[in-house]
Structures are given as C-alpha cells and as structure tokens.
C-alpha positions as a printed NumPy array, in Angstrom:
array([[-10.827,  -6.012, -16.376],
       [-12.364,  -8.131, -13.625],
       [-15.058, -10.763, -13.714],
       [-17.132, -12.405, -11.   ],
       [-15.238, -14.344,  -8.315],
       [-14.122, -17.895,  -8.996],
       [-11.383, -20.225,  -7.919],
       [ -7.968, -19.272,  -9.223],
       [ -5.965, -21.91 , -11.064],
       [ -3.009, -20.966,  -8.931],
       [ -3.726, -21.843,  -5.356],
       [ -6.954, -22.683,  -3.588],
       [ -8.985, -19.522,  -3.195],
       [-11.141, -21.29 ,  -0.639],
       [ -8.41 , -21.329,   2.002],
       [ -9.089, -18.915,   4.839],
       [ -5.361, -18.243,   5.293],
       [ -3.748, -16.654,   2.257],
       [ -0.51 , -18.62 ,   2.454],
       [ -2.054, -22.101,   2.654],
       [ -1.697, -24.106,  -0.541],
       [  0.454, -21.445,  -2.223],
       [  2.546, -22.787,  -5.093],
       [  6.271, -22.459,  -5.652],
       [  5.552, -19.977,  -8.422],
       [  3.454, -17.814,  -6.112],
       [  6.134, -17.72 ,  -3.425],
       [  8.769, -16.858,  -6.044],
       [  6.789, -13.83 ,  -7.178],
       [  6.058, -12.864,  -3.567],
       [  9.735, -12.842,  -2.559],
       [ 10.845, -11.041,  -5.703],
       [  8.21 ,  -8.32 ,  -5.433],
       [  8.795,  -7.87 ,  -1.684],
       [ 12.546,  -7.431,  -2.076],
       [ 12.146,  -5.316,  -5.206],
       [  9.763,  -2.897,  -3.528],
       [ 11.826,  -2.7  ,  -0.329],
       [ 14.994,  -1.906,  -2.239],
       [ 13.406,   0.546,  -4.653],
       [ 11.889,   2.624,  -1.847],
       [ 15.263,   2.476,  -0.073],
       [ 17.009,   3.877,  -3.139],
       [ 14.25 ,   6.444,  -3.627],
       [ 14.378,   7.7  ,  -0.021],
       [ 18.162,   7.791,   0.421],
       [ 18.139,  11.355,  -0.902],
       [ 15.546,  12.425,   1.668],
       [ 17.816,  11.095,   4.418],
       [ 20.855,  13.128,   3.316],
       [ 19.283,  16.325,   1.923],
       [ 20.998,  18.411,   4.598],
       [ 24.468,  17.061,   3.769],
       [ 24.088,  17.074,  -0.021],
       [ 22.683,  20.608,  -0.134],
       [ 25.49 ,  21.933,   2.055],
       [ 28.161,  20.294,  -0.115],
       [ 26.701,  21.184,  -3.519],
       [ 25.345,  24.565,  -2.451],
       [ 21.572,  24.519,  -2.891],
       [ 18.612,  25.324,  -0.613],
       [ 15.394,  23.564,   0.432],
       [ 13.54 ,  24.727,  -2.667],
       [ 16.208,  23.202,  -4.913],
       [ 16.075,  19.979,  -2.906],
       [ 12.325,  19.867,  -3.394],
       [ 12.84 ,  20.305,  -7.143],
       [ 15.241,  17.351,  -7.233],
       [ 12.714,  15.128,  -5.494],
       [  9.968,  16.402,  -7.747],
       [ 12.031,  15.602, -10.854],
       [ 12.513,  12.081,  -9.516],
       [  8.791,  11.596,  -9.056],
       [  8.066,  13.008, -12.518],
       [ 10.413,  10.431, -13.979],
       [  8.499,   7.606, -12.298],
       [  5.542,   8.338, -14.594],
       [  7.675,   7.848, -17.684],
       [  9.21 ,   4.751, -16.114],
       [  5.815,   3.334, -15.216],
       [  4.555,   3.838, -18.767],
       [  7.724,   2.523, -20.443],
       [  8.393,  -0.519, -18.27 ],
       [  4.661,  -1.171, -17.887],
       [  4.36 ,  -1.417, -21.671],
       [  7.428,  -3.684, -21.775],
       [  5.793,  -5.864, -19.11 ],
       [  2.646,  -6.176, -21.232],
       [  4.662,  -6.755, -24.394],
       [  7.664,  -8.892, -23.377],
       [  6.802, -10.169, -19.91 ],
       [  6.428,  -9.092, -16.281],
       [  9.624, -10.742, -15.014],
       [ 11.829,  -9.419, -17.837],
       [ 10.576,  -5.879, -17.329],
       [ 11.177,  -6.149, -13.572],
       [ 14.799,  -7.159, -14.139],
       [ 15.49 ,  -4.181, -16.398],
       [ 13.83 ,  -1.729, -14.009],
       [ 15.814,  -2.981, -10.986],
       [ 19.091,  -2.501, -12.855],
       [ 17.964,   0.983, -13.919],
       [ 17.22 ,   2.341, -10.433],
       [ 20.296,   0.68 ,  -8.892],
       [ 22.718,   2.209, -11.391],
       [ 20.982,   5.589, -11.147],
       [ 21.338,   5.636,  -7.368],
       [ 25.042,   4.804,  -7.512],
       [ 25.594,   7.617, -10.03 ],
       [ 24.049,  10.12 ,  -7.587],
       [ 27.094,   9.656,  -5.393],
       [ 29.288,  10.989,  -8.217],
       [ 27.342,  14.259,  -8.575],
       [ 29.302,  17.512,  -8.452],
       [ 26.502,  19.877,  -9.461],
       [ 22.77 ,  20.238,  -8.893],
       [ 22.15 ,  19.493, -12.574],
       [ 24.069,  16.205, -12.441],
       [ 22.247,  15.142,  -9.3  ],
       [ 18.881,  15.875, -10.893],
       [ 19.783,  13.874, -14.017],
       [ 20.846,  10.837, -12.009],
       [ 17.744,  11.06 ,  -9.831],
       [ 15.647,  11.009, -12.993],
       [ 17.289,   7.68 , -13.882],
       [ 16.371,   6.415, -10.413],
       [ 12.789,   7.542, -10.956],
       [ 12.517,   5.716, -14.289],
       [ 13.554,   2.43 , -12.692],
       [ 11.444,   2.825,  -9.554],
       [  8.329,   3.599, -11.586],
       [  8.95 ,   0.62 , -13.838],
       [  9.612,  -1.854, -11.045],
       [  6.263,  -1.139,  -9.413],
       [  4.435,  -1.572, -12.717],
       [  5.939,  -4.974, -13.479],
       [  5.877,  -6.259,  -9.901],
       [  2.285,  -5.342,  -9.163],
       [  1.022,  -7.029, -12.336],
       [  3.167, -10.091, -11.673],
       [  1.801, -10.653,  -8.174],
       [ -1.797,  -9.696,  -8.951],
       [ -1.932, -12.246, -11.758],
       [ -0.337, -15.039,  -9.757],
       [ -2.354, -15.062,  -6.518],
       [ -6.114, -15.836,  -6.158],
       [ -8.753, -13.096,  -6.028],
       [ -9.95 , -13.908,  -2.5  ],
       [ -6.537, -13.102,  -1.021],
       [ -5.22 , -10.54 ,  -3.512],
       [ -5.644,  -7.612,  -1.124],
       [ -3.889,  -9.396,   1.742],
       [ -1.008, -10.672,  -0.389],
       [ -0.387,  -7.259,  -1.914],
       [ -0.615,  -5.728,   1.562],
       [  2.177,  -7.938,   2.894],
       [  4.29 ,  -7.082,  -0.139],
       [  3.476,  -3.387,   0.256],
       [  4.805,  -3.576,   3.818],
       [  8.214,  -3.883,   2.178],
       [  8.012,  -0.121,   1.658],
       [  8.315,   0.345,   5.413],
       [ 11.345,  -1.934,   5.504],
       [ 12.916,   0.006,   2.63 ],
       [ 12.23 ,   3.392,   4.235],
       [ 13.74 ,   2.204,   7.523],
       [ 16.718,   0.715,   5.677],
       [ 17.394,   4.089,   4.035],
       [ 17.457,   5.748,   7.469],
       [ 19.824,   3.1  ,   8.866],
       [ 22.148,   3.317,   5.853],
       [ 22.386,   7.087,   6.295],
       [ 23.019,   6.751,  10.035],
       [ 25.815,   4.201,   9.572],
       [ 27.485,   5.536,   6.444],
       [ 27.31 ,   9.354,   6.653],
       [ 29.381,   9.912,   9.858],
       [ 32.261,   7.761,   8.62 ],
       [ 32.247,   7.893,   4.82 ],
       [ 30.035,  10.862,   3.9  ],
       [ 26.875,  11.189,   1.84 ],
       [ 28.407,  10.004,  -1.453],
       [ 28.891,   6.471,  -0.137],
       [ 25.263,   6.368,   0.978],
       [ 24.303,   6.342,  -2.703],
       [ 26.946,   3.71 ,  -3.463],
       [ 25.016,   1.322,  -1.204],
       [ 22.08 ,   1.82 ,  -3.544],
       [ 23.837,  -0.274,  -6.189],
       [ 23.3  ,  -3.476,  -4.166],
       [ 19.69 ,  -4.063,  -5.35 ],
       [ 21.067,  -4.927,  -8.813],
       [ 21.913,  -8.341,  -7.348],
       [ 18.173,  -9.007,  -7.042],
       [ 17.899,  -9.02 , -10.839],
       [ 19.828, -12.287, -10.933],
       [ 17.396, -13.885,  -8.478],
       [ 14.363, -12.773, -10.5  ],
       [ 15.927, -14.078, -13.721],
       [ 16.427, -17.51 , -12.176],
       [ 13.372, -18.034,  -9.972],
       [ 10.413, -16.129, -11.445],
       [  8.26 , -17.294, -14.364],
       [  5.663, -15.338, -16.29 ],
       [  2.015, -15.654, -15.072],
       [ -0.174, -18.095, -16.999],
       [ -2.816, -15.446, -17.667],
       [ -0.201, -13.349, -19.501],
       [  1.243, -16.335, -21.394],
       [ -2.265, -17.244, -22.582],
       [ -2.789, -13.852, -24.238],
       [ -3.083, -14.401, -27.991],
       [ -2.269, -10.817, -28.978],
       [  0.293,  -8.312, -27.735],
       [ -0.841,  -4.739, -28.276],
       [  1.399,  -2.088, -29.76 ],
       [  2.21 ,   1.064, -27.798],
       [ -0.351,   3.176, -29.643],
       [ -3.041,   0.525, -29.186],
       [ -2.268,   0.278, -25.482],
       [ -2.433,   4.016, -24.859],
       [ -5.581,   4.212, -26.963],
       [ -7.247,   1.528, -24.834],
       [ -6.441,   3.424, -21.632],
       [ -8.087,   6.628, -22.864],
       [-10.967,   5.152, -24.83 ],
       [-12.358,   1.783, -23.683],
       [-11.048,   2.259, -20.136],
       [-11.021,   6.059, -19.936],
       [-13.22 ,   6.41 , -16.845],
       [-11.195,   3.94 , -14.785],
       [ -7.969,   5.582, -15.94 ],
       [ -9.079,   9.09 , -14.959],
       [-10.669,   8.103, -11.642],
       [ -7.622,   6.065, -10.656],
       [ -5.285,   8.882, -11.646],
       [ -7.294,  11.495,  -9.746],
       [ -7.445,   9.855,  -6.322],
       [ -3.907,   8.482,  -6.609],
       [ -2.582,  11.976,  -7.345],
       [ -4.345,  13.506,  -4.349],
       [ -3.198,  10.723,  -2.016],
       [  0.392,  10.893,  -3.21 ],
       [  0.518,  14.68 ,  -2.891],
       [ -0.285,  14.074,   0.755],
       [  2.237,  11.277,   1.161],
       [  5.225,  12.761,  -0.701],
       [  4.694,  16.215,   0.698],
       [  4.624,  14.777,   4.207],
       [  7.252,  12.033,   4.19 ],
       [  9.847,  13.738,   1.999],
       [ 10.139,  16.515,   4.575],
       [  9.562,  14.675,   7.854],
       [ 13.306,  13.836,   8.311],
       [ 14.154,  17.529,   7.801],
       [ 11.326,  18.606,  10.113],
       [ 12.572,  16.343,  12.912],
       [ 16.049,  17.854,  12.687],
       [ 14.759,  21.448,  12.552],
       [ 15.749,  23.414,  15.697],
       [ 13.033,  24.371,  18.172],
       [ 13.742,  28.056,  17.51 ],
       [ 12.748,  27.476,  13.867],
       [  9.524,  25.622,  14.678],
       [ 10.766,  22.02 ,  14.751],
       [ 11.386,  19.463,  17.514],
       [ 15.197,  19.766,  17.217],
       [ 16.117,  16.056,  17.232],
       [ 19.716,  15.038,  16.452],
       [ 20.65 ,  12.491,  13.743],
       [ 20.512,   9.453,  16.028],
       [ 17.133,  10.38 ,  17.521],
       [ 15.747,  11.292,  14.099],
       [ 16.832,   7.933,  12.669],
       [ 15.386,   6.059,  15.647],
       [ 12.097,   7.897,  15.211],
       [ 11.973,   7.122,  11.488],
       [ 12.657,   3.416,  12.077],
       [ 10.004,   3.19 ,  14.816],
       [  7.565,   5.09 ,  12.631],
       [  7.97 ,   2.44 ,   9.957],
       [  6.578,  -0.104,  12.392],
       [  3.347,   1.861,  12.219],
       [  3.628,   2.049,   8.43 ],
       [  4.115,  -1.721,   8.15 ],
       [  1.057,  -2.344,  10.327],
       [ -0.906,   0.076,   8.166],
       [  0.132,  -1.639,   4.948],
       [ -0.769,  -5.094,   6.237],
       [ -4.055,  -4.302,   7.968],
       [ -5.277,  -2.266,   4.998],
       [ -5.237,  -5.438,   2.915],
       [ -7.359,  -7.343,   5.427],
       [ -9.795,  -4.437,   5.742],
       [-10.016,  -4.108,   1.948],
       [-10.693,  -7.837,   1.483],
       [-13.314,  -7.72 ,   4.241],
       [-15.095,  -4.361,   3.799],
       [-14.16 ,  -3.531,   0.218],
       [-11.607,  -1.285,  -1.469],
       [-13.679,   1.922,  -1.23 ],
       [-14.39 ,   1.772,   2.508],
       [-10.786,   0.928,   3.317],
       [ -9.472,   3.891,   1.308],
       [-11.981,   6.283,   2.843],
       [-11.117,   5.26 ,   6.412],
       [ -7.386,   5.722,   5.891],
       [ -7.638,   9.015,   3.999],
       [ -9.974,  10.555,   6.59 ],
       [ -7.734,   9.552,   9.49 ],
       [ -4.644,  10.857,   7.676],
       [ -6.275,  14.242,   7.161],
       [ -6.958,  14.505,  10.902],
       [ -3.67 ,  13.094,  12.226],
       [ -1.24 ,  15.387,  10.356],
       [ -2.292,  18.672,  12.044],
       [ -2.235,  16.944,  15.435],
       [  1.287,  15.645,  14.734],
       [  2.653,  19.102,  13.883],
       [  1.254,  20.494,  17.144],
       [  3.289,  18.049,  19.273],
       [  6.637,  19.231,  20.668],
       [  7.434,  16.554,  23.289],
       [  9.919,  14.068,  21.716],
       [  8.427,  10.9  ,  23.261],
       [  4.858,  11.888,  22.411],
       [  6.002,  12.874,  18.941],
       [  7.499,   9.435,  18.465],
       [  4.394,   7.647,  19.716],
       [  1.98 ,   9.656,  17.607],
       [  4.294,   9.366,  14.623],
       [  3.362,   5.68 ,  14.533],
       [ -0.289,   6.681,  14.091],
       [  0.58 ,   9.166,  11.316],
       [  2.62 ,   6.524,   9.505],
       [ -0.115,   3.893,   9.961],
       [ -2.793,   5.913,   8.171],
       [ -0.537,   8.099,   6.013],
       [  1.1  ,   5.158,   4.255],
       [ -1.194,   2.141,   4.778],
       [ -3.498,   3.054,   1.898],
       [ -0.7  ,   2.241,  -0.582],
       [ -1.609,  -1.429,  -0.208],
       [ -4.872,  -0.807,  -2.025],
       [ -3.446,   0.601,  -5.25 ],
       [ -2.085,  -2.572,  -6.88 ],
       [ -5.066,  -4.913,  -6.323],
       [ -7.613,  -2.194,  -7.127],
       [ -5.925,  -1.198, -10.386],
       [ -5.379,  -4.841, -11.34 ],
       [ -9.108,  -5.435, -10.988],
       [ -9.999,  -2.339, -13.054],
       [ -8.08 ,  -3.284, -16.239],
       [ -7.681,  -6.371, -18.505],
       [ -4.464,  -8.401, -18.854],
       [ -3.627,  -6.952, -22.281],
       [ -3.004,  -3.503, -20.782],
       [ -2.821,  -4.243, -17.046],
       [  0.853,  -3.499, -16.37 ],
       [  0.797,  -0.349, -18.502],
       [ -2.424,   0.818, -16.848],
       [ -1.169,   0.119, -13.336],
       [  2.142,   1.786, -14.118],
       [  0.57 ,   4.832, -15.741],
       [ -2.115,   5.424, -13.111],
       [  0.134,   4.804, -10.101],
       [  3.228,   6.557, -11.403],
       [  1.248,   9.198, -13.277],
       [ -0.284,  10.115,  -9.936],
       [  3.153,  10.089,  -8.373],
       [  4.501,  12.312, -11.153],
       [  1.746,  14.905, -10.798],
       [  2.314,  14.69 ,  -7.055],
       [  5.882,  15.768,  -7.769],
       [  4.605,  19.268,  -7.144],
       [  4.104,  18.399,  -3.475],
       [  7.773,  18.173,  -2.309],
       [  8.537,  21.398,  -4.175],
       [  5.435,  23.078,  -2.735],
       [  6.264,  21.989,   0.813],
       [  9.884,  23.048,   0.249],
       [  8.638,  26.472,  -0.878],
       [  6.391,  26.805,   2.175],
       [  9.13 ,  25.494,   4.466],
       [ 11.606,  28.1  ,   3.226],
       [  9.188,  30.937,   3.967],
       [  7.056,  29.754,   6.881],
       [  8.906,  26.801,   8.428],
       [  8.76 ,  23.068,   7.737],
       [  5.949,  22.471,  10.24 ],
       [  3.672,  24.932,   8.48 ],
       [  4.466,  23.31 ,   5.158],
       [  3.469,  19.862,   6.437],
       [  0.008,  21.135,   7.372],
       [ -0.846,  21.529,   3.689],
       [ -0.692,  17.764,   3.176],
       [ -3.861,  17.166,   5.229],
       [ -5.988,  18.82 ,   2.517],
       [ -4.617,  16.424,  -0.096],
       [ -5.617,  13.391,   1.983],
       [ -9.121,  14.805,   2.434],
       [ -9.467,  15.366,  -1.324],
       [ -8.405,  11.779,  -2.052],
       [-11.11 ,  10.463,   0.265],
       [-13.764,  12.584,  -1.438],
       [-12.816,  11.312,  -4.91 ],
       [-12.964,   7.695,  -3.726],
       [-16.378,   8.253,  -2.14 ],
       [-17.887,   9.763,  -5.284],
       [-16.232,   7.937,  -8.176],
       [-14.199,   4.784,  -7.398],
       [-15.921,   1.502,  -8.441],
       [-15.906,  -1.379,  -5.943],
       [-13.957,  -4.392,  -7.267],
       [-13.532,  -6.521,  -4.138],
       [-13.142, -10.275,  -4.832],
       [-13.193,  -9.983,  -8.626],
       [-11.228, -12.362, -10.842],
       [ -8.911, -11.011, -13.534],
       [ -9.575, -11.357, -17.262]])
C-alpha cells in the first residue's frame, strides 16, 4: 500500500517540474508505457472504426457488433489478472513484452476472419493482451517515478490513449478505401516491434527487485479479497461505472456520427467523421493531462468527482446537437471530461496496494471493471437497434453519475503517498 510522502530514490521529488532530474531509467519506462498504451488502444479501437464494413461483409447487425466488443472487454479482465500476476511474479518489463506480442498478433488475426465466431475469438486474444499491457505498464511507471509527480507523469502517459484512438481513425481512413477492412487489422501487427525496444531499454523497478518473496497465484488472489478487500471492491465498483459510461459512449460514437439524419444521427461521411474523431482526441488528450495536475493539486477524489459530474451533464447536451460545426466543437468538451478521468486510475490503484500484489491488483481492478463494463457496448447496441444510436448514447450519462457517487462516498484519498 502507500505510506507517508518522502523523497523517492529515483528522481528528486522536490522539483516543481516533473521532468527535471528524471533518470535514464525513468525516461525509458515513460517512453515504453506511452507507446505501449497508444498502440494498444489503437488496436483495441480499430474494430470500432470499421464496424460498418465488417458487419456488412460478414453479415451481422449492431447487436452482434456490440457482443464482439463486449467479448473483447471481458477478455481484458482475464488478461489483466494473468499478465498482472506475471508482472508481480517474473517482472513488469517481461510481462509487458508478452502482452504487447499477444494483442498485436490477435489484431492481425482479426483480418483473417471469415465468420462472426472467428472474429470474436481473435478479439478475445486482443483483449487478453490489452488488459495485460495496462497492468504491467502502470505498475512499472508508478514504481519508477516519485510520489509528488506520479499523477502528472501517469497523466502524460495516459494521453497516449488519445493518440492511439486518433491513429485508429486515421488508419481506417487511409486503408479502408484502397485495401479494405482486412488490411486495417494487418496494421495492428506493427506494435509487436515495440517489444524489442522494451526488452533492450527497460529495467525492472528497484522496489520490485527488493521484494524478498514472490507470492503464488492463490496467495495473491487471497490478499486482494482478504487483507485488501475494501480497496479491491471500491476500486472495482467506481471503475466499472465509469467504464460503462466510456465504452458505451465511445464504442458507438463513430457509428452515431455516420448515422443518417433521417435515423436520428448527424449524417457525417467517412472523411468528416474521421476528422471529428481526430479533433475530439485533442480534447481527450487535454483531459488526460490536466486531470493529473488537478489530482496532484486537489487530490484524487475531487478530480474524479469533477470529471464524472461534467461527463454526466455533457453527454445529453451532445446528443441534442445537430449542427456539424457545433457538434465538433462540443465533442471536444465531451472527450475532455468523458476520457480525462482515466489518468487517475493507475496512480490511485498503485497507492492503494503494496508492491507484492500491485500489478495484479491494478490489472484486476482496472480490467475487471472494463470486463463488467463489457455489457455497455452490447446494451447501447441493443438500444441503438430499437431506438436509434443517439437514444442509446443517453444511457451512458447515468453511468458517469453513478461513478461520481461511489467516489464521493467510498474512495480513500491517497494523494502524495509513497509506495511500499
């Protein structure tokens, strides 16, 4: 868990600017985690960018597409638990390498799918790797950078999600018209090259190397639900609510933008939809980064509550807008609040659990929440099929409001705490 603030052995925690005095080891973990998270969200979101094309070719509807995405998110829980345990047992960097290879190969296999069942299987492989990469990467960075700047550092790394989401939109725009949707997934194999960089440039954190005992799987799971049960359940509860809001909203936004006006959407074409998504990620990146500064200044709880409350209000307003330019402008606001809170998960969970189980705990809580939230894309797909995509998106506001309430009532404040 966390202890009272002190100066980290890696870097001078007294610096007012987080990057001053950073060591070579710290920058190596920063670059690896940033690229890993950007590429894993790219691979994860490629399907969302080509749902229309894949469903038409393989012959399934919006509900089936929602089930595929839900299966992917369910798999992230298993991946987070598996690779998180490997990170606690054999090392953060080694586990990260294996998870990157897993999601890269899984994405490439999606392009070979001929049936809905094959596509779902390959997306499960993607989910396993994506869940595992977050577990290993978040522990690696949290244990390498000083407590005073942990929120800001993780926020800058979290902003890689915006870059990855935008990259997925650009890949779809460039590849689909010329080569078709199958080659979009082939691009997803490129992140495997990152594994070679991690293997060469990233070392294990000192706090992990200094652990005298490596827990077995049963001991690790037992610790999560006995000694650290309250933190596990509270973390899982508000993460699940927040991710139901996020995945329900952002899985279906590309489809909503392309929905004709007669069917309740804004009716944007592929180029305009891609441009909107890329611009929206500017708002997401700002949200990720500023959340970290707010969390280090005001505390984790207040930062979460601000972002969840604003997300709950902004989604209904967004769905009411029909003017393309206004939709684009307000989309930046929706992305700012609707994604920025992700920056708080890694540092908060790192501060809630000890080194012996940290990666497993982070992976289980984060990806367990994401797995339970797998119901959201399917639920929104169900509502979209019957009432229109816009009506389905409205349901996500309630999830954001619930997340804020759980944080207010139950989340402990861990701002500035050192890791143990």
